[in-house]
């Protein structure tokens, strides 16, 4: 009598184990379906959430690493950052101006050199000079405006002259005489164009951006500004061509 009971218990345990294994297989199959590209909205939403989380985490890690490097080697870090931004700016400029043409790697390399040698270190030492000049002063609207005024009346024109000289002498390979003529005929227009944006950028920079990130902020604004100018020049040129008044690129740049 006990033997049939033991057999029935074994059968019950066997059936229970088979049910658990079956449930486990079904659960695994369901999880695998979630990972398949065609599985409904939940899977797409979860992928988007994971991608967004990865981007946020990567950004936080990069930001922390950048702050650490600025603390350890401020000049070198800002120089390399400026070189990278100048490289990206030139690649975008070339692709926007002539999408089907090959990249001029020589020009891109020279613009990276300009960022490495001037745009990064020059801005770093200028910001240091301003901070020392106003050391101990409490942050206020008046202080922000004073810094911005000095920035735009002293450093801004020097930076534009440096850029004109570098492009004329190094990139275009022209003579010093050509540079003098360019400065005489174009510098005022270039500076007036710069004052359409840079005073506001300076106010935002000195009012809201931490001192160690001000060079990065101004480099990024420069990248956005150059992209906007190229886009404007391209639009004006295409409008002239459509209207039958096709001018040269140099004329379009003068209009911008």
PDB file of C-alpha atoms in Angstrom:
ATOM      1  CA  UNK A   1       0.000   0.000   0.000  1.00  0.00           C
ATOM      2  CA  UNK A   2       2.884   2.364   0.758  1.00  0.00           C
ATOM      3  CA  UNK A   3       4.584   1.661  -2.548  1.00  0.00           C
ATOM      4  CA  UNK A   4       1.802   3.132  -4.727  1.00  0.00           C
ATOM      5  CA  UNK A   5       1.776   6.242  -2.464  1.00  0.00           C
ATOM      6  CA  UNK A   6       5.559   6.707  -2.888  1.00  0.00           C
ATOM      7  CA  UNK A   7       5.217   6.241  -6.649  1.00  0.00           C
ATOM      8  CA  UNK A   8       2.397   8.776  -6.840  1.00  0.00           C
ATOM      9  CA  UNK A   9       4.507  11.278  -4.859  1.00  0.00           C
ATOM     10  CA  UNK A  10       7.431  10.782  -7.230  1.00  0.00           C
ATOM     11  CA  UNK A  11       5.116  11.281 -10.185  1.00  0.00           C
ATOM     12  CA  UNK A  12       3.736  14.463  -8.588  1.00  0.00           C
ATOM     13  CA  UNK A  13       7.249  15.803  -7.979  1.00  0.00           C
ATOM     14  CA  UNK A  14       8.230  14.915 -11.553  1.00  0.00           C
ATOM     15  CA  UNK A  15       5.180  16.694 -12.959  1.00  0.00           C
ATOM     16  CA  UNK A  16       5.876  19.729 -10.763  1.00  0.00           C
ATOM     17  CA  UNK A  17       9.517  19.850 -11.935  1.00  0.00           C
ATOM     18  CA  UNK A  18       8.448  19.588 -15.549  1.00  0.00           C
ATOM     19  CA  UNK A  19       5.960  22.446 -15.040  1.00  0.00           C
ATOM     20  CA  UNK A  20       8.685  24.628 -13.488  1.00  0.00           C
ATOM     21  CA  UNK A  21      11.077  23.872 -16.337  1.00  0.00           C
ATOM     22  CA  UNK A  22       8.333  24.591 -18.845  1.00  0.00           C
ATOM     23  CA  UNK A  23       7.539  27.905 -17.124  1.00  0.00           C
ATOM     24  CA  UNK A  24      11.251  28.763 -17.104  1.00  0.00           C
ATOM     25  CA  UNK A  25      11.557  28.024 -20.824  1.00  0.00           C
ATOM     26  CA  UNK A  26       8.505  30.157 -21.551  1.00  0.00           C
ATOM     27  CA  UNK A  27       9.950  33.015 -19.453  1.00  0.00           C
ATOM     28  CA  UNK A  28      13.285  32.785 -21.244  1.00  0.00           C
ATOM     29  CA  UNK A  29      11.495  32.721 -24.587  1.00  0.00           C
ATOM     30  CA  UNK A  30       9.509  35.808 -23.583  1.00  0.00           C
ATOM     31  CA  UNK A  31      12.705  37.663 -22.551  1.00  0.00           C
ATOM     32  CA  UNK A  32      14.335  36.764 -25.845  1.00  0.00           C
ATOM     33  CA  UNK A  33      11.305  38.118 -27.694  1.00  0.00           C
ATOM     34  CA  UNK A  34      11.731  41.435 -25.854  1.00  0.00           C
ATOM     35  CA  UNK A  35      15.220  41.729 -27.322  1.00  0.00           C
ATOM     36  CA  UNK A  36      14.080  41.052 -30.878  1.00  0.00           C
ATOM     37  CA  UNK A  37      13.900  44.143 -33.181  1.00  0.00           C
ATOM     38  CA  UNK A  38      10.258  43.647 -34.076  1.00  0.00           C
ATOM     39  CA  UNK A  39       8.845  43.288 -30.569  1.00  0.00           C
ATOM     40  CA  UNK A  40       6.320  46.017 -29.715  1.00  0.00           C
ATOM     41  CA  UNK A  41       6.639  49.500 -28.234  1.00  0.00           C
ATOM     42  CA  UNK A  42       7.951  48.464 -24.832  1.00  0.00           C
ATOM     43  CA  UNK A  43      11.146  47.190 -26.388  1.00  0.00           C
ATOM     44  CA  UNK A  44      11.684  50.412 -28.389  1.00  0.00           C
ATOM     45  CA  UNK A  45      11.034  52.583 -25.360  1.00  0.00           C
ATOM     46  CA  UNK A  46      13.439  50.549 -23.249  1.00  0.00           C
ATOM     47  CA  UNK A  47      16.137  50.873 -25.910  1.00  0.00           C
ATOM     48  CA  UNK A  48      15.653  54.625 -26.054  1.00  0.00           C
ATOM     49  CA  UNK A  49      15.829  54.846 -22.286  1.00  0.00           C
ATOM     50  CA  UNK A  50      19.015  52.775 -22.239  1.00  0.00           C
ATOM     51  CA  UNK A  51      20.576  54.909 -24.986  1.00  0.00           C
ATOM     52  CA  UNK A  52      19.657  58.113 -23.161  1.00  0.00           C
ATOM     53  CA  UNK A  53      21.057  56.744 -19.908  1.00  0.00           C
ATOM     54  CA  UNK A  54      24.303  55.759 -21.639  1.00  0.00           C
ATOM     55  CA  UNK A  55      24.648  59.246 -23.143  1.00  0.00           C
ATOM     56  CA  UNK A  56      24.007  60.935 -19.778  1.00  0.00           C
ATOM     57  CA  UNK A  57      26.465  58.698 -17.939  1.00  0.00           C
ATOM     58  CA  UNK A  58      29.124  59.165 -20.642  1.00  0.00           C
ATOM     59  CA  UNK A  59      28.642  62.941 -20.535  1.00  0.00           C
ATOM     60  CA  UNK A  60      29.028  63.010 -16.744  1.00  0.00           C
ATOM     61  CA  UNK A  61      32.198  60.902 -16.959  1.00  0.00           C
ATOM     62  CA  UNK A  62      33.659  63.111 -19.709  1.00  0.00           C
ATOM     63  CA  UNK A  63      32.774  66.290 -17.806  1.00  0.00           C
ATOM     64  CA  UNK A  64      34.417  64.983 -14.632  1.00  0.00           C
ATOM     65  CA  UNK A  65      37.500  63.911 -16.592  1.00  0.00           C
ATOM     66  CA  UNK A  66      37.696  67.326 -18.304  1.00  0.00           C
ATOM     67  CA  UNK A  67      37.470  69.191 -14.989  1.00  0.00           C
ATOM     68  CA  UNK A  68      40.202  66.974 -13.572  1.00  0.00           C
ATOM     69  CA  UNK A  69      42.483  67.666 -16.551  1.00  0.00           C
ATOM     70  CA  UNK A  70      41.817  71.406 -16.348  1.00  0.00           C
ATOM     71  CA  UNK A  71      42.880  71.320 -12.709  1.00  0.00           C
ATOM     72  CA  UNK A  72      46.053  69.366 -13.485  1.00  0.00           C
ATOM     73  CA  UNK A  73      47.159  70.956 -16.784  1.00  0.00           C
ATOM     74  CA  UNK A  74      44.929  73.931 -17.635  1.00  0.00           C
ATOM     75  CA  UNK A  75      46.880  75.408 -20.562  1.00  0.00           C
ATOM     76  CA  UNK A  76      47.522  72.092 -22.311  1.00  0.00           C
ATOM     77  CA  UNK A  77      43.935  70.910 -21.825  1.00  0.00           C
ATOM     78  CA  UNK A  78      42.430  74.126 -23.195  1.00  0.00           C
ATOM     79  CA  UNK A  79      44.886  74.141 -26.101  1.00  0.00           C
ATOM     80  CA  UNK A  80      43.989  70.590 -27.143  1.00  0.00           C
ATOM     81  CA  UNK A  81      40.268  71.299 -26.692  1.00  0.00           C
ATOM     82  CA  UNK A  82      40.536  74.421 -28.863  1.00  0.00           C
ATOM     83  CA  UNK A  83      42.424  72.432 -31.514  1.00  0.00           C
ATOM     84  CA  UNK A  84      39.651  69.818 -31.608  1.00  0.00           C
ATOM     85  CA  UNK A  85      36.941  72.482 -31.886  1.00  0.00           C
ATOM     86  CA  UNK A  86      38.841  74.324 -34.654  1.00  0.00           C
ATOM     87  CA  UNK A  87      39.215  71.025 -36.522  1.00  0.00           C
ATOM     88  CA  UNK A  88      35.483  70.325 -36.327  1.00  0.00           C
ATOM     89  CA  UNK A  89      34.697  73.920 -37.302  1.00  0.00           C
ATOM     90  CA  UNK A  90      36.864  73.745 -40.414  1.00  0.00           C
ATOM     91  CA  UNK A  91      35.470  70.364 -41.494  1.00  0.00           C
ATOM     92  CA  UNK A  92      31.916  71.697 -41.143  1.00  0.00           C
ATOM     93  CA  UNK A  93      32.891  74.880 -43.013  1.00  0.00           C
ATOM     94  CA  UNK A  94      34.355  72.922 -45.927  1.00  0.00           C
ATOM     95  CA  UNK A  95      31.392  70.563 -46.155  1.00  0.00           C
ATOM     96  CA  UNK A  96      28.868  73.399 -46.010  1.00  0.00           C
ATOM     97  CA  UNK A  97      30.730  75.478 -48.611  1.00  0.00           C
ATOM     98  CA  UNK A  98      31.395  72.613 -51.043  1.00  0.00           C
ATOM     99  CA  UNK A  99      29.571  69.383 -50.034  1.00  0.00           C
ATOM    100  CA  UNK A 100      30.858  67.340 -52.990  1.00  0.00           C
ATOM    101  CA  UNK A 101      34.512  68.391 -52.693  1.00  0.00           C
ATOM    102  CA  UNK A 102      37.212  66.484 -50.859  1.00  0.00           C
ATOM    103  CA  UNK A 103      38.421  67.805 -47.542  1.00  0.00           C
ATOM    104  CA  UNK A 104      41.469  70.038 -47.637  1.00  0.00           C
ATOM    105  CA  UNK A 105      43.411  68.276 -44.907  1.00  0.00           C
ATOM    106  CA  UNK A 106      46.231  70.818 -45.015  1.00  0.00           C
ATOM    107  CA  UNK A 107      43.816  73.627 -44.194  1.00  0.00           C
ATOM    108  CA  UNK A 108      42.154  71.561 -41.473  1.00  0.00           C
ATOM    109  CA  UNK A 109      45.523  70.751 -39.916  1.00  0.00           C
ATOM    110  CA  UNK A 110      46.538  74.414 -39.958  1.00  0.00           C
ATOM    111  CA  UNK A 111      43.278  75.455 -38.296  1.00  0.00           C
ATOM    112  CA  UNK A 112      43.890  72.831 -35.609  1.00  0.00           C
ATOM    113  CA  UNK A 113      47.351  74.350 -35.150  1.00  0.00           C
ATOM    114  CA  UNK A 114      45.769  77.787 -34.741  1.00  0.00           C
ATOM    115  CA  UNK A 115      43.528  76.455 -31.986  1.00  0.00           C
ATOM    116  CA  UNK A 116      46.432  74.687 -30.307  1.00  0.00           C
ATOM    117  CA  UNK A 117      48.793  77.666 -30.433  1.00  0.00           C
ATOM    118  CA  UNK A 118      46.428  80.633 -30.072  1.00  0.00           C
ATOM    119  CA  UNK A 119      42.699  80.053 -29.482  1.00  0.00           C
ATOM    120  CA  UNK A 120      43.257  77.899 -26.399  1.00  0.00           C
ATOM    121  CA  UNK A 121      46.342  79.379 -24.684  1.00  0.00           C
ATOM    122  CA  UNK A 122      45.560  82.975 -25.707  1.00  0.00           C
ATOM    123  CA  UNK A 123      42.084  82.872 -24.192  1.00  0.00           C
ATOM    124  CA  UNK A 124      43.404  81.111 -21.092  1.00  0.00           C
ATOM    125  CA  UNK A 125      45.953  83.826 -20.297  1.00  0.00           C
ATOM    126  CA  UNK A 126      43.496  86.593 -21.153  1.00  0.00           C
ATOM    127  CA  UNK A 127      40.921  85.174 -18.726  1.00  0.00           C
ATOM    128  CA  UNK A 128      43.631  84.885 -16.076  1.00  0.00           C
ATOM    129  CA  UNK A 129      44.560  88.539 -16.635  1.00  0.00           C
ATOM    130  CA  UNK A 130      40.963  89.661 -16.177  1.00  0.00           C
ATOM    131  CA  UNK A 131      40.524  87.579 -13.023  1.00  0.00           C
ATOM    132  CA  UNK A 132      43.680  89.057 -11.513  1.00  0.00           C
ATOM    133  CA  UNK A 133      42.632  92.587 -12.463  1.00  0.00           C
ATOM    134  CA  UNK A 134      39.337  92.208 -10.614  1.00  0.00           C
ATOM    135  CA  UNK A 135      40.515  89.912  -7.826  1.00  0.00           C
ATOM    136  CA  UNK A 136      38.520  90.326  -4.625  1.00  0.00           C
ATOM    137  CA  UNK A 137      35.637  92.114  -6.363  1.00  0.00           C
ATOM    138  CA  UNK A 138      32.173  90.784  -5.597  1.00  0.00           C
ATOM    139  CA  UNK A 139      30.231  89.414  -8.574  1.00  0.00           C
ATOM    140  CA  UNK A 140      27.727  91.991  -9.810  1.00  0.00           C
ATOM    141  CA  UNK A 141      26.191  93.279 -13.015  1.00  0.00           C
ATOM    142  CA  UNK A 142      28.662  96.159 -13.055  1.00  0.00           C
ATOM    143  CA  UNK A 143      31.627  93.784 -12.788  1.00  0.00           C
ATOM    144  CA  UNK A 144      30.244  91.593 -15.590  1.00  0.00           C
ATOM    145  CA  UNK A 145      29.808  94.625 -17.854  1.00  0.00           C
ATOM    146  CA  UNK A 146      33.336  95.897 -17.093  1.00  0.00           C
ATOM    147  CA  UNK A 147      34.862  92.524 -17.956  1.00  0.00           C
ATOM    148  CA  UNK A 148      32.780  92.293 -21.122  1.00  0.00           C
ATOM    149  CA  UNK A 149      33.769  95.808 -22.199  1.00  0.00           C
ATOM    150  CA  UNK A 150      37.464  95.044 -21.722  1.00  0.00           C
ATOM    151  CA  UNK A 151      37.047  91.708 -23.460  1.00  0.00           C
ATOM    152  CA  UNK A 152      35.468  93.255 -26.546  1.00  0.00           C
ATOM    153  CA  UNK A 153      37.631  96.369 -26.741  1.00  0.00           C
ATOM    154  CA  UNK A 154      41.013  94.693 -26.063  1.00  0.00           C
ATOM    155  CA  UNK A 155      41.057  90.957 -26.714  1.00  0.00           C
ATOM    156  CA  UNK A 156      38.376  90.836 -29.439  1.00  0.00           C
ATOM    157  CA  UNK A 157      40.193  93.031 -31.999  1.00  0.00           C
ATOM    158  CA  UNK A 158      43.524  91.304 -31.294  1.00  0.00           C
ATOM    159  CA  UNK A 159      41.916  87.876 -31.814  1.00  0.00           C
ATOM    160  CA  UNK A 160      40.394  88.990 -35.133  1.00  0.00           C
ATOM    161  CA  UNK A 161      43.738  90.383 -36.308  1.00  0.00           C
ATOM    162  CA  UNK A 162      45.443  87.130 -35.347  1.00  0.00           C
ATOM    163  CA  UNK A 163      42.869  85.110 -37.282  1.00  0.00           C
ATOM    164  CA  UNK A 164      43.153  87.329 -40.374  1.00  0.00           C
ATOM    165  CA  UNK A 165      46.941  87.130 -40.274  1.00  0.00           C
ATOM    166  CA  UNK A 166      46.990  83.360 -39.853  1.00  0.00           C
ATOM    167  CA  UNK A 167      44.512  82.719 -42.668  1.00  0.00           C
ATOM    168  CA  UNK A 168      46.224  85.157 -45.072  1.00  0.00           C
ATOM    169  CA  UNK A 169      49.822  84.157 -44.405  1.00  0.00           C
ATOM    170  CA  UNK A 170      49.585  80.464 -43.491  1.00  0.00           C
ATOM    171  CA  UNK A 171      46.474  79.082 -45.189  1.00  0.00           C
ATOM    172  CA  UNK A 172      46.296  81.266 -48.299  1.00  0.00           C
ATOM    173  CA  UNK A 173      50.092  81.677 -48.529  1.00  0.00           C
ATOM    174  CA  UNK A 174      49.861  85.396 -49.334  1.00  0.00           C
ATOM    175  CA  UNK A 175      52.438  88.088 -48.592  1.00  0.00           C
ATOM    176  CA  UNK A 176      52.574  90.597 -45.750  1.00  0.00           C
ATOM    177  CA  UNK A 177      51.589  93.313 -48.239  1.00  0.00           C
ATOM    178  CA  UNK A 178      48.363  91.479 -49.018  1.00  0.00           C
ATOM    179  CA  UNK A 179      47.710  91.154 -45.289  1.00  0.00           C
ATOM    180  CA  UNK A 180      48.159  94.896 -44.805  1.00  0.00           C
ATOM    181  CA  UNK A 181      45.676  95.596 -47.591  1.00  0.00           C
ATOM    182  CA  UNK A 182      43.185  93.142 -46.117  1.00  0.00           C
ATOM    183  CA  UNK A 183      43.451  94.748 -42.689  1.00  0.00           C
ATOM    184  CA  UNK A 184      42.989  98.191 -44.210  1.00  0.00           C
ATOM    185  CA  UNK A 185      39.936  97.283 -46.280  1.00  0.00           C
ATOM    186  CA  UNK A 186      38.242  94.507 -44.284  1.00  0.00           C
ATOM    187  CA  UNK A 187      39.156  94.733 -40.610  1.00  0.00           C
ATOM    188  CA  UNK A 188      36.511  97.311 -39.638  1.00  0.00           C
ATOM    189  CA  UNK A 189      33.754  95.259 -41.289  1.00  0.00           C
ATOM    190  CA  UNK A 190      35.011  92.055 -39.644  1.00  0.00           C
ATOM    191  CA  UNK A 191      35.065  93.713 -36.228  1.00  0.00           C
ATOM    192  CA  UNK A 192      31.585  95.218 -36.640  1.00  0.00           C
ATOM    193  CA  UNK A 193      30.279  91.770 -37.617  1.00  0.00           C
ATOM    194  CA  UNK A 194      31.923  90.275 -34.519  1.00  0.00           C
ATOM    195  CA  UNK A 195      30.206  92.821 -32.282  1.00  0.00           C
ATOM    196  CA  UNK A 196      26.819  91.508 -33.447  1.00  0.00           C
ATOM    197  CA  UNK A 197      27.346  88.438 -31.234  1.00  0.00           C
ATOM    198  CA  UNK A 198      30.431  88.552 -29.021  1.00  0.00           C
ATOM    199  CA  UNK A 199      29.354  91.254 -26.518  1.00  0.00           C
ATOM    200  CA  UNK A 200      26.311  89.147 -25.593  1.00  0.00           C
ATOM    201  CA  UNK A 201      28.471  85.999 -25.447  1.00  0.00           C
ATOM    202  CA  UNK A 202      30.890  87.803 -23.130  1.00  0.00           C
ATOM    203  CA  UNK A 203      28.118  88.918 -20.773  1.00  0.00           C
ATOM    204  CA  UNK A 204      26.749  85.361 -20.566  1.00  0.00           C
ATOM    205  CA  UNK A 205      30.271  84.000 -20.091  1.00  0.00           C
ATOM    206  CA  UNK A 206      31.218  86.288 -17.192  1.00  0.00           C
ATOM    207  CA  UNK A 207      27.790  86.153 -15.574  1.00  0.00           C
ATOM    208  CA  UNK A 208      27.009  82.426 -15.610  1.00  0.00           C
ATOM    209  CA  UNK A 209      29.983  80.278 -16.694  1.00  0.00           C
ATOM    210  CA  UNK A 210      32.545  79.094 -14.082  1.00  0.00           C
ATOM    211  CA  UNK A 211      36.012  80.578 -14.599  1.00  0.00           C
ATOM    212  CA  UNK A 212      37.635  77.243 -15.534  1.00  0.00           C
ATOM    213  CA  UNK A 213      35.082  76.660 -18.334  1.00  0.00           C
ATOM    214  CA  UNK A 214      35.057  80.124 -19.913  1.00  0.00           C
ATOM    215  CA  UNK A 215      37.627  79.281 -22.584  1.00  0.00           C
ATOM    216  CA  UNK A 216      35.631  76.209 -23.607  1.00  0.00           C
ATOM    217  CA  UNK A 217      32.419  78.258 -23.740  1.00  0.00           C
ATOM    218  CA  UNK A 218      33.967  80.933 -25.970  1.00  0.00           C
ATOM    219  CA  UNK A 219      35.477  78.306 -28.280  1.00  0.00           C
ATOM    220  CA  UNK A 220      32.061  76.666 -28.650  1.00  0.00           C
ATOM    221  CA  UNK A 221      30.418  80.024 -29.374  1.00  0.00           C
ATOM    222  CA  UNK A 222      33.093  80.636 -32.008  1.00  0.00           C
ATOM    223  CA  UNK A 223      32.271  77.307 -33.629  1.00  0.00           C
ATOM    224  CA  UNK A 224      28.545  78.133 -33.703  1.00  0.00           C
ATOM    225  CA  UNK A 225      29.202  81.670 -34.998  1.00  0.00           C
ATOM    226  CA  UNK A 226      31.454  80.531 -37.855  1.00  0.00           C
ATOM    227  CA  UNK A 227      28.899  77.887 -38.870  1.00  0.00           C
ATOM    228  CA  UNK A 228      26.144  80.516 -38.876  1.00  0.00           C
ATOM    229  CA  UNK A 229      28.238  82.903 -41.005  1.00  0.00           C
ATOM    230  CA  UNK A 230      29.030  80.206 -43.569  1.00  0.00           C
ATOM    231  CA  UNK A 231      25.347  79.261 -43.734  1.00  0.00           C
ATOM    232  CA  UNK A 232      24.389  82.922 -44.247  1.00  0.00           C
ATOM    233  CA  UNK A 233      27.005  83.397 -46.973  1.00  0.00           C
ATOM    234  CA  UNK A 234      25.825  80.259 -48.743  1.00  0.00           C
ATOM    235  CA  UNK A 235      22.171  81.359 -48.622  1.00  0.00           C
ATOM    236  CA  UNK A 236      22.995  84.824 -49.968  1.00  0.00           C
ATOM    237  CA  UNK A 237      25.091  83.338 -52.746  1.00  0.00           C
ATOM    238  CA  UNK A 238      22.323  80.911 -53.787  1.00  0.00           C
ATOM    239  CA  UNK A 239      19.757  83.749 -53.778  1.00  0.00           C
ATOM    240  CA  UNK A 240      22.008  85.829 -56.050  1.00  0.00           C
ATOM    241  CA  UNK A 241      22.462  82.897 -58.402  1.00  0.00           C
ATOM    242  CA  UNK A 242      18.707  82.282 -58.549  1.00  0.00           C
ATOM    243  CA  UNK A 243      18.021  85.941 -59.271  1.00  0.00           C
ATOM    244  CA  UNK A 244      20.615  85.896 -62.088  1.00  0.00           C
ATOM    245  CA  UNK A 245      23.048  88.113 -60.264  1.00  0.00           C
ATOM    246  CA  UNK A 246      25.726  85.542 -59.525  1.00  0.00           C
ATOM    247  CA  UNK A 247      28.563  87.127 -57.594  1.00  0.00           C
ATOM    248  CA  UNK A 248      31.830  85.673 -56.531  1.00  0.00           C
ATOM    249  CA  UNK A 249      32.333  84.073 -53.111  1.00  0.00           C
ATOM    250  CA  UNK A 250      34.410  87.045 -52.042  1.00  0.00           C
ATOM    251  CA  UNK A 251      31.500  89.403 -52.774  1.00  0.00           C
ATOM    252  CA  UNK A 252      29.160  87.159 -50.815  1.00  0.00           C
ATOM    253  CA  UNK A 253      31.506  87.226 -47.854  1.00  0.00           C
ATOM    254  CA  UNK A 254      31.573  91.011 -47.994  1.00  0.00           C
ATOM    255  CA  UNK A 255      27.783  91.097 -47.897  1.00  0.00           C
ATOM    256  CA  UNK A 256      27.728  88.809 -44.853  1.00  0.00           C
TER     257      UNK A 256
END
